[in-house]
PDB file of C-alpha atoms in Angstrom:
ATOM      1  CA  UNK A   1     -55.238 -15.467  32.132  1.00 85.00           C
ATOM      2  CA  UNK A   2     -53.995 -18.017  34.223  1.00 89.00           C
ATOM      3  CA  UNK A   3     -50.661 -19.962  34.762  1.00 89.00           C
ATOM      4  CA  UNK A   4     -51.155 -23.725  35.752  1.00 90.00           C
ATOM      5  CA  UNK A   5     -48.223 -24.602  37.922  1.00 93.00           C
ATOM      6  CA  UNK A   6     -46.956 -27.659  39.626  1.00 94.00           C
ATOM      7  CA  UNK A   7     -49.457 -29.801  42.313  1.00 93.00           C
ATOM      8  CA  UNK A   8     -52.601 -27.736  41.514  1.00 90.00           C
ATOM      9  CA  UNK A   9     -51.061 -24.549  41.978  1.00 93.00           C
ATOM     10  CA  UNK A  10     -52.539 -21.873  39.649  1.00 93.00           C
ATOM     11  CA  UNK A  11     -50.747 -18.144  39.155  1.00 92.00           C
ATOM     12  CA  UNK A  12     -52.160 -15.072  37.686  1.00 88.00           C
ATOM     13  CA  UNK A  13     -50.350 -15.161  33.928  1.00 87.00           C
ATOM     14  CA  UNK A  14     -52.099 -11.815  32.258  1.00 74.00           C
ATOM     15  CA  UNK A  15     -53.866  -9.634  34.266  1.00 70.00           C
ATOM     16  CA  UNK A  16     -55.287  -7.210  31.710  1.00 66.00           C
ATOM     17  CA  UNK A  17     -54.405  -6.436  27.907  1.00 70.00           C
ATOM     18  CA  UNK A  18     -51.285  -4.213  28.837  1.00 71.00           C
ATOM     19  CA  UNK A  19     -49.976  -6.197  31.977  1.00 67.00           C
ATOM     20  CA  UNK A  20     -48.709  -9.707  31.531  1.00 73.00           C
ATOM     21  CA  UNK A  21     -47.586 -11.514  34.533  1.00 78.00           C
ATOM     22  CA  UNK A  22     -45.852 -13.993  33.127  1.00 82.00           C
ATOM     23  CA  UNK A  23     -43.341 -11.434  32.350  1.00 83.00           C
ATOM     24  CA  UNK A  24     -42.670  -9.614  35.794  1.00 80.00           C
ATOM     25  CA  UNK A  25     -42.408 -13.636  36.830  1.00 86.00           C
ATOM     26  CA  UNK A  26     -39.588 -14.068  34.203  1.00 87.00           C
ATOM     27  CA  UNK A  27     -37.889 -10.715  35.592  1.00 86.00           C
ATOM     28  CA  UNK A  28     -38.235 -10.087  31.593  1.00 86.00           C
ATOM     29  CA  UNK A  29     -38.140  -5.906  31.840  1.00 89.00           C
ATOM     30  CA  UNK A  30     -35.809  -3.978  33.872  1.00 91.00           C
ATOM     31  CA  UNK A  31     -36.386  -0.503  34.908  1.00 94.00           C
ATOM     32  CA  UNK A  32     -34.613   2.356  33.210  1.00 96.00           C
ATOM     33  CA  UNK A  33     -33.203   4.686  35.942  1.00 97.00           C
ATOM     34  CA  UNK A  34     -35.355   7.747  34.597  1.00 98.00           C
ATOM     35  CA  UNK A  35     -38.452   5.597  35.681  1.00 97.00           C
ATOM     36  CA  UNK A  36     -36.405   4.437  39.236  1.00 98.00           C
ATOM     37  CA  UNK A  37     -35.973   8.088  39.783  1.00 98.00           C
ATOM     38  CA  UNK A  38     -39.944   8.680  38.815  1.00 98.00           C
ATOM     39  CA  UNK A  39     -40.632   6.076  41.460  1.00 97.00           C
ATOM     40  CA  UNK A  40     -38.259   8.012  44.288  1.00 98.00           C
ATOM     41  CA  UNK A  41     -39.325  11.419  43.619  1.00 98.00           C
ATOM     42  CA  UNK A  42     -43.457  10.142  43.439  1.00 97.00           C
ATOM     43  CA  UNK A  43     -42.428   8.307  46.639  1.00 98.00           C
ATOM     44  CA  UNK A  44     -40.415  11.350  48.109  1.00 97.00           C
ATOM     45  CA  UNK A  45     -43.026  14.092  47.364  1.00 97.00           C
ATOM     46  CA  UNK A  46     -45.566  11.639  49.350  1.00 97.00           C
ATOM     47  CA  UNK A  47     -43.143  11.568  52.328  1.00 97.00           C
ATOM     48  CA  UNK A  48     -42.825  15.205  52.426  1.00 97.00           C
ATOM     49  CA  UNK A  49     -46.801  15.869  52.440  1.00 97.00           C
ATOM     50  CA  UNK A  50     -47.272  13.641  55.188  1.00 97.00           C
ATOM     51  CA  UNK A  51     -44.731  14.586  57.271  1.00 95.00           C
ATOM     52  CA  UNK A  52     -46.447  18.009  56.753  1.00 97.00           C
ATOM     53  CA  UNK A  53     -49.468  16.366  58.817  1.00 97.00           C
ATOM     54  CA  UNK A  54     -47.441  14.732  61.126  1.00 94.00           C
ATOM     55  CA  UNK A  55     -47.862  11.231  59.156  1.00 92.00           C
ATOM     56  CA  UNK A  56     -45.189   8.486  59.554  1.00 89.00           C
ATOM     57  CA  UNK A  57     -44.697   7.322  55.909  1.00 93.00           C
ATOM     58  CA  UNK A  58     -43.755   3.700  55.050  1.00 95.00           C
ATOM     59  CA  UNK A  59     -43.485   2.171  51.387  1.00 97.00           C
ATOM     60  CA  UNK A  60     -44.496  -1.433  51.458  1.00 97.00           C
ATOM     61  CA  UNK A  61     -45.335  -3.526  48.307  1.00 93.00           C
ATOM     62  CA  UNK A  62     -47.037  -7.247  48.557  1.00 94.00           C
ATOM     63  CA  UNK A  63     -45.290  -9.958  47.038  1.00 95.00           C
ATOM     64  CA  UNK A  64     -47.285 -11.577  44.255  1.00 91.00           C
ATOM     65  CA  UNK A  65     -47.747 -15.878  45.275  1.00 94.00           C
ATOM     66  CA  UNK A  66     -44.901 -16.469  42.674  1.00 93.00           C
ATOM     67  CA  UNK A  67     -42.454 -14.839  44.294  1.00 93.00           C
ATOM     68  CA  UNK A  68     -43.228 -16.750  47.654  1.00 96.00           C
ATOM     69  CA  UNK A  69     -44.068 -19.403  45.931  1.00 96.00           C
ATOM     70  CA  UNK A  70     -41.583 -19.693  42.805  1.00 93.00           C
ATOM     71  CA  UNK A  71     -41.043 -23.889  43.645  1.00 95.00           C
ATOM     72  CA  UNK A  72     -44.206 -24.495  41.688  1.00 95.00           C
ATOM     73  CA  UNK A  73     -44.332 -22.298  38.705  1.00 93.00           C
ATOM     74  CA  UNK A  74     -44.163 -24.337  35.620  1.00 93.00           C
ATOM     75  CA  UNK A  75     -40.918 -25.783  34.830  1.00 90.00           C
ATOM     76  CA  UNK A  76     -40.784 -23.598  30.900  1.00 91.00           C
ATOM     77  CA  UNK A  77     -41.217 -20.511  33.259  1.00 89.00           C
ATOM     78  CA  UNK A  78     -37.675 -19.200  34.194  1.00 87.00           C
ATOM     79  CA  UNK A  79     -35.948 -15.690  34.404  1.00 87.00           C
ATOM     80  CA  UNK A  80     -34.134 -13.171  32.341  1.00 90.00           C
ATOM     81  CA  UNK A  81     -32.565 -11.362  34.263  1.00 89.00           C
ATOM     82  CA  UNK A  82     -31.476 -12.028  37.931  1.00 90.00           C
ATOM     83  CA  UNK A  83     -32.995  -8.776  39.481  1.00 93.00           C
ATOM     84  CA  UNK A  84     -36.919  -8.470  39.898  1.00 93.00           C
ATOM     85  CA  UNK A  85     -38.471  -5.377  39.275  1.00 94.00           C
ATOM     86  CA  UNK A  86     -39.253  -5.502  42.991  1.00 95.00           C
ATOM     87  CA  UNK A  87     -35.227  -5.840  44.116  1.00 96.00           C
ATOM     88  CA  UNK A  88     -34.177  -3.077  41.499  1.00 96.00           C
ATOM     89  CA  UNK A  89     -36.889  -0.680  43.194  1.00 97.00           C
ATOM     90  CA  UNK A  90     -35.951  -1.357  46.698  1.00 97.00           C
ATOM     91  CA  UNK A  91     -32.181  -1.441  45.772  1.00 97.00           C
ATOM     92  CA  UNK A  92     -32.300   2.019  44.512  1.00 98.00           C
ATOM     93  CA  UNK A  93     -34.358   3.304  47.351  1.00 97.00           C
ATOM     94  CA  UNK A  94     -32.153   1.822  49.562  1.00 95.00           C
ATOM     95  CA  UNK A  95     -29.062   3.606  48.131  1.00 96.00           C
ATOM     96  CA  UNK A  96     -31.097   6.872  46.653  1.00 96.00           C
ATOM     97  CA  UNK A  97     -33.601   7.664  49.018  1.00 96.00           C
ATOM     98  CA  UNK A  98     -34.514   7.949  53.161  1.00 92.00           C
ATOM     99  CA  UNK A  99     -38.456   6.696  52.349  1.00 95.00           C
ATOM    100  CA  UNK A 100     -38.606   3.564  54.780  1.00 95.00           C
ATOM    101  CA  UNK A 101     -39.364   0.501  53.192  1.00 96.00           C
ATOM    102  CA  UNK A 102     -40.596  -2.777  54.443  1.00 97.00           C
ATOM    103  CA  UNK A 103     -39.747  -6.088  52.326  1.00 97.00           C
ATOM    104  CA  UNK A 104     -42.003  -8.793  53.126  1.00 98.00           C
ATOM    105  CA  UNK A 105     -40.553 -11.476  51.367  1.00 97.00           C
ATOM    106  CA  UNK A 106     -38.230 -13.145  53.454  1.00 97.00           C
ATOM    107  CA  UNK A 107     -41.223 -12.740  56.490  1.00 98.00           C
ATOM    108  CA  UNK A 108     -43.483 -15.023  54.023  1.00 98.00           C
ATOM    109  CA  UNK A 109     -40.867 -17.479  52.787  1.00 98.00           C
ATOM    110  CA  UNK A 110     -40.230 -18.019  56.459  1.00 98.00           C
ATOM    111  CA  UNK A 111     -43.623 -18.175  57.220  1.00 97.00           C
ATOM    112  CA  UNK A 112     -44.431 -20.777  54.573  1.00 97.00           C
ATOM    113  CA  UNK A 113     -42.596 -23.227  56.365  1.00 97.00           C
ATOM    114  CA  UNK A 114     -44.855 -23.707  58.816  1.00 94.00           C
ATOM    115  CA  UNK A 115     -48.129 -23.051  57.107  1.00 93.00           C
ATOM    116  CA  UNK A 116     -49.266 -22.100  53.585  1.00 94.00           C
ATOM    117  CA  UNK A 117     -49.339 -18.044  53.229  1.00 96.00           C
ATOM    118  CA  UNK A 118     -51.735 -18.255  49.809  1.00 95.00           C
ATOM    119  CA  UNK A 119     -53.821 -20.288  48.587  1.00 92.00           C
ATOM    120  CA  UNK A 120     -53.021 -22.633  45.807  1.00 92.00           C
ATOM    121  CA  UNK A 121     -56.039 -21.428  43.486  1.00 92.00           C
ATOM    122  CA  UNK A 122     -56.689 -17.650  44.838  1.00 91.00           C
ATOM    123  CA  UNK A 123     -54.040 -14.184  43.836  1.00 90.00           C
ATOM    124  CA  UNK A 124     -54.279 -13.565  47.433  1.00 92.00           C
ATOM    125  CA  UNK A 125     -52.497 -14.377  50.691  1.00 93.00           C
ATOM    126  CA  UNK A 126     -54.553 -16.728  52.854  1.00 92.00           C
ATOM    127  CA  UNK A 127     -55.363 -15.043  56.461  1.00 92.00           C
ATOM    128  CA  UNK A 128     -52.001 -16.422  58.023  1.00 94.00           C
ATOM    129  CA  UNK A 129     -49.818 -14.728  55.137  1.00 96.00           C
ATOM    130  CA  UNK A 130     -52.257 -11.204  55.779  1.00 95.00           C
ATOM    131  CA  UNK A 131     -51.129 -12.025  60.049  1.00 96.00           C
ATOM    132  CA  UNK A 132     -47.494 -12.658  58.732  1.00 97.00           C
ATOM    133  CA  UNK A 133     -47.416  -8.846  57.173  1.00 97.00           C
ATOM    134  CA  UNK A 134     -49.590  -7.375  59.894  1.00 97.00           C
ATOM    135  CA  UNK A 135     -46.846  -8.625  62.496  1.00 97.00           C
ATOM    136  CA  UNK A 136     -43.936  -7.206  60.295  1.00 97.00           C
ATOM    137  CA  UNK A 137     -45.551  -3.837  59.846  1.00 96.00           C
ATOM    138  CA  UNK A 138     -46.317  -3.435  63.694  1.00 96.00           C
ATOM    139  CA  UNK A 139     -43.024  -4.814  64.628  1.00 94.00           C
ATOM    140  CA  UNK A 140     -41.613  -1.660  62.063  1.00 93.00           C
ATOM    141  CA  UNK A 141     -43.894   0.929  63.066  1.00 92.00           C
ATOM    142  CA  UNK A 142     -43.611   0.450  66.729  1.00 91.00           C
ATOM    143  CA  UNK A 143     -40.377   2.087  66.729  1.00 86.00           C
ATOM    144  CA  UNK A 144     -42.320   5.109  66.106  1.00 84.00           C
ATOM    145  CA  UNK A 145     -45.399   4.103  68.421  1.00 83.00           C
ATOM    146  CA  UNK A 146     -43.558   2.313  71.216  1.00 81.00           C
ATOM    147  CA  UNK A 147     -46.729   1.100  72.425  1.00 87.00           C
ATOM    148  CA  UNK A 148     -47.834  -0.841  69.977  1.00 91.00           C
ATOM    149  CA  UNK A 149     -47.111  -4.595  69.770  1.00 91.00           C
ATOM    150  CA  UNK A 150     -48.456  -7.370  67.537  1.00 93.00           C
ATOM    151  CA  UNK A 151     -51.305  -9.652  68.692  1.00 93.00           C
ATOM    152  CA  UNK A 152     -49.041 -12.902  68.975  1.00 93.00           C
ATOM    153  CA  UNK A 153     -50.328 -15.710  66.193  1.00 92.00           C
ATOM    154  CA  UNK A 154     -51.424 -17.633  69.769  1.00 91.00           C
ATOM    155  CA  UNK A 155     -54.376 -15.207  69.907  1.00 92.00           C
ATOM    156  CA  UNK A 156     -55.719 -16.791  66.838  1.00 88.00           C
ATOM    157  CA  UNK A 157     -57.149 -20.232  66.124  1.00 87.00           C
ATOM    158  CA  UNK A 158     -56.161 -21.657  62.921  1.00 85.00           C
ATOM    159  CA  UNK A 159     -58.064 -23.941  61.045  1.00 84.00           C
ATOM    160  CA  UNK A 160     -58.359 -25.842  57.564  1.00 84.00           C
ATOM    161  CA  UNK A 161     -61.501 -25.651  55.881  1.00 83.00           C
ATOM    162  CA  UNK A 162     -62.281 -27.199  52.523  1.00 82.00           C
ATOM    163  CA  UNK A 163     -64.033 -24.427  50.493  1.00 83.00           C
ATOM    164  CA  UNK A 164     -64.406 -23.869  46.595  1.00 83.00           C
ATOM    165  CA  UNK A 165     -61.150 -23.061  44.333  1.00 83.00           C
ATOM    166  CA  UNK A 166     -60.147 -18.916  44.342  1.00 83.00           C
ATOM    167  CA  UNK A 167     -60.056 -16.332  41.906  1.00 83.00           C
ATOM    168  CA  UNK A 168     -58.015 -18.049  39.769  1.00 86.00           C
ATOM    169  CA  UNK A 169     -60.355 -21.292  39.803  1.00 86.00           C
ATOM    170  CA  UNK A 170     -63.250 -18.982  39.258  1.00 84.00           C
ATOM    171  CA  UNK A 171     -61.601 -17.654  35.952  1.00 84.00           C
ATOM    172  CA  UNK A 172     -61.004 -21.409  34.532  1.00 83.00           C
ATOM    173  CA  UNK A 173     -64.814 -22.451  35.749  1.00 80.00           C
ATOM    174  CA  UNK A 174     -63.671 -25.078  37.897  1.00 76.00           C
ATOM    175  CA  UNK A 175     -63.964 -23.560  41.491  1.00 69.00           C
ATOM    176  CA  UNK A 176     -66.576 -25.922  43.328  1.00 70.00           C
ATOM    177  CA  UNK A 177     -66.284 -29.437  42.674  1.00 66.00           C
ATOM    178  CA  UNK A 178     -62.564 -30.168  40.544  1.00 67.00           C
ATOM    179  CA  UNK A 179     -60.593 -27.226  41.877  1.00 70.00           C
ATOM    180  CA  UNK A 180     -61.570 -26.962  45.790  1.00 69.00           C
ATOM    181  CA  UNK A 181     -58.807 -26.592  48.436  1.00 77.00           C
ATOM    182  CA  UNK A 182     -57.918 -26.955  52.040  1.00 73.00           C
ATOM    183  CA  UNK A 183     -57.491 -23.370  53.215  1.00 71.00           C
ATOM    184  CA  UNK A 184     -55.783 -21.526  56.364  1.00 70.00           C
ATOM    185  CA  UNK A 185     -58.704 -19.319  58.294  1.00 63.00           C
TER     186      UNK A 185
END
């Protein structure tokens, strides 16, 4: 169930019995267009009923850690094909479909420069990668709400606290004394 990467970094490898991550990491299935048109036409008919109630809709997926964080996957882990499942999805919206879409990824893998935006033993993104895609998604939806802004990352104190090893630490038993981390609150 889980991936042990470079420096301590673990990565979810099989989620359940019919999802393996290891292969959406290795870009190792494509989609067929019948189930990129599935996705616009789910996508589209979700648009259309809230627009019906007067709701803005906006399509955003999160990024799992190894795509912000492909530098320290194991060495034996590499692509098939050049395309992620992610880029083929918002390609074909992009060219198929008016459903807005918001790509986080290049926000993160900025971001990450500066400090960590997950953890090294925890799925999740830390609380500075959740700020990262709450300032992208209020920068995107205040063209329709001009009177919203984001809280600038100034309004926050950040601090590194050592705390027991993540989910992923919890599933190998090691989370509170050999796989504890330095984490971004």
């Amino acid at each position: 169930k889980v991936l042990v990467g470079k420096d301590g970094w673990l990565f979810m490898a099989q989620e359940t019995d019919e999802y393996n991550c290891t292969d959406y990491i290795r870009n190792l299935k494509v989609f067929t267009k019948k189930e990129l048109e599935k996705w616009r036409e789910t996508l589209e008919q979700r648009q259309r009923w809230l627009g019906r109630l007067n709701i803005q809709y906006l399509f955003i997926i999160v990024p799992n850690k190894s795509t912000i964080y492909p530098e320290y996957l194991p060495g034996y882990i590499r692509p098939v094909h050049r395309k992620s499942l992610m880029d083929q999805l918002f390609e074909f919206l992009g060219e198929k479909s008016t459903i807005p879409i918001l790509d986080l990824r290049q926000a993160l893998l900025a971001a990450k420069k500066e400090y960590p935006v997950y953890s090294k033993t925890d799925t999740h993104w830390n609380e500075y990668g959740a700020y990262i895609a709450y300032k992208e998604i209020i920068d995107f939806i205040s063209d329709y709400f001009v009177a919203i802004t984001p809280l600038p990352l100034s309004r926050f104190e950040i601090t590194r606290v050592n705390r027991r090893g993540g989910d992923l630490a919890i599933l190998l038993s090691l989370q509170k004394a050999i796989l504890r981390e330095n984490i971004i609150l």
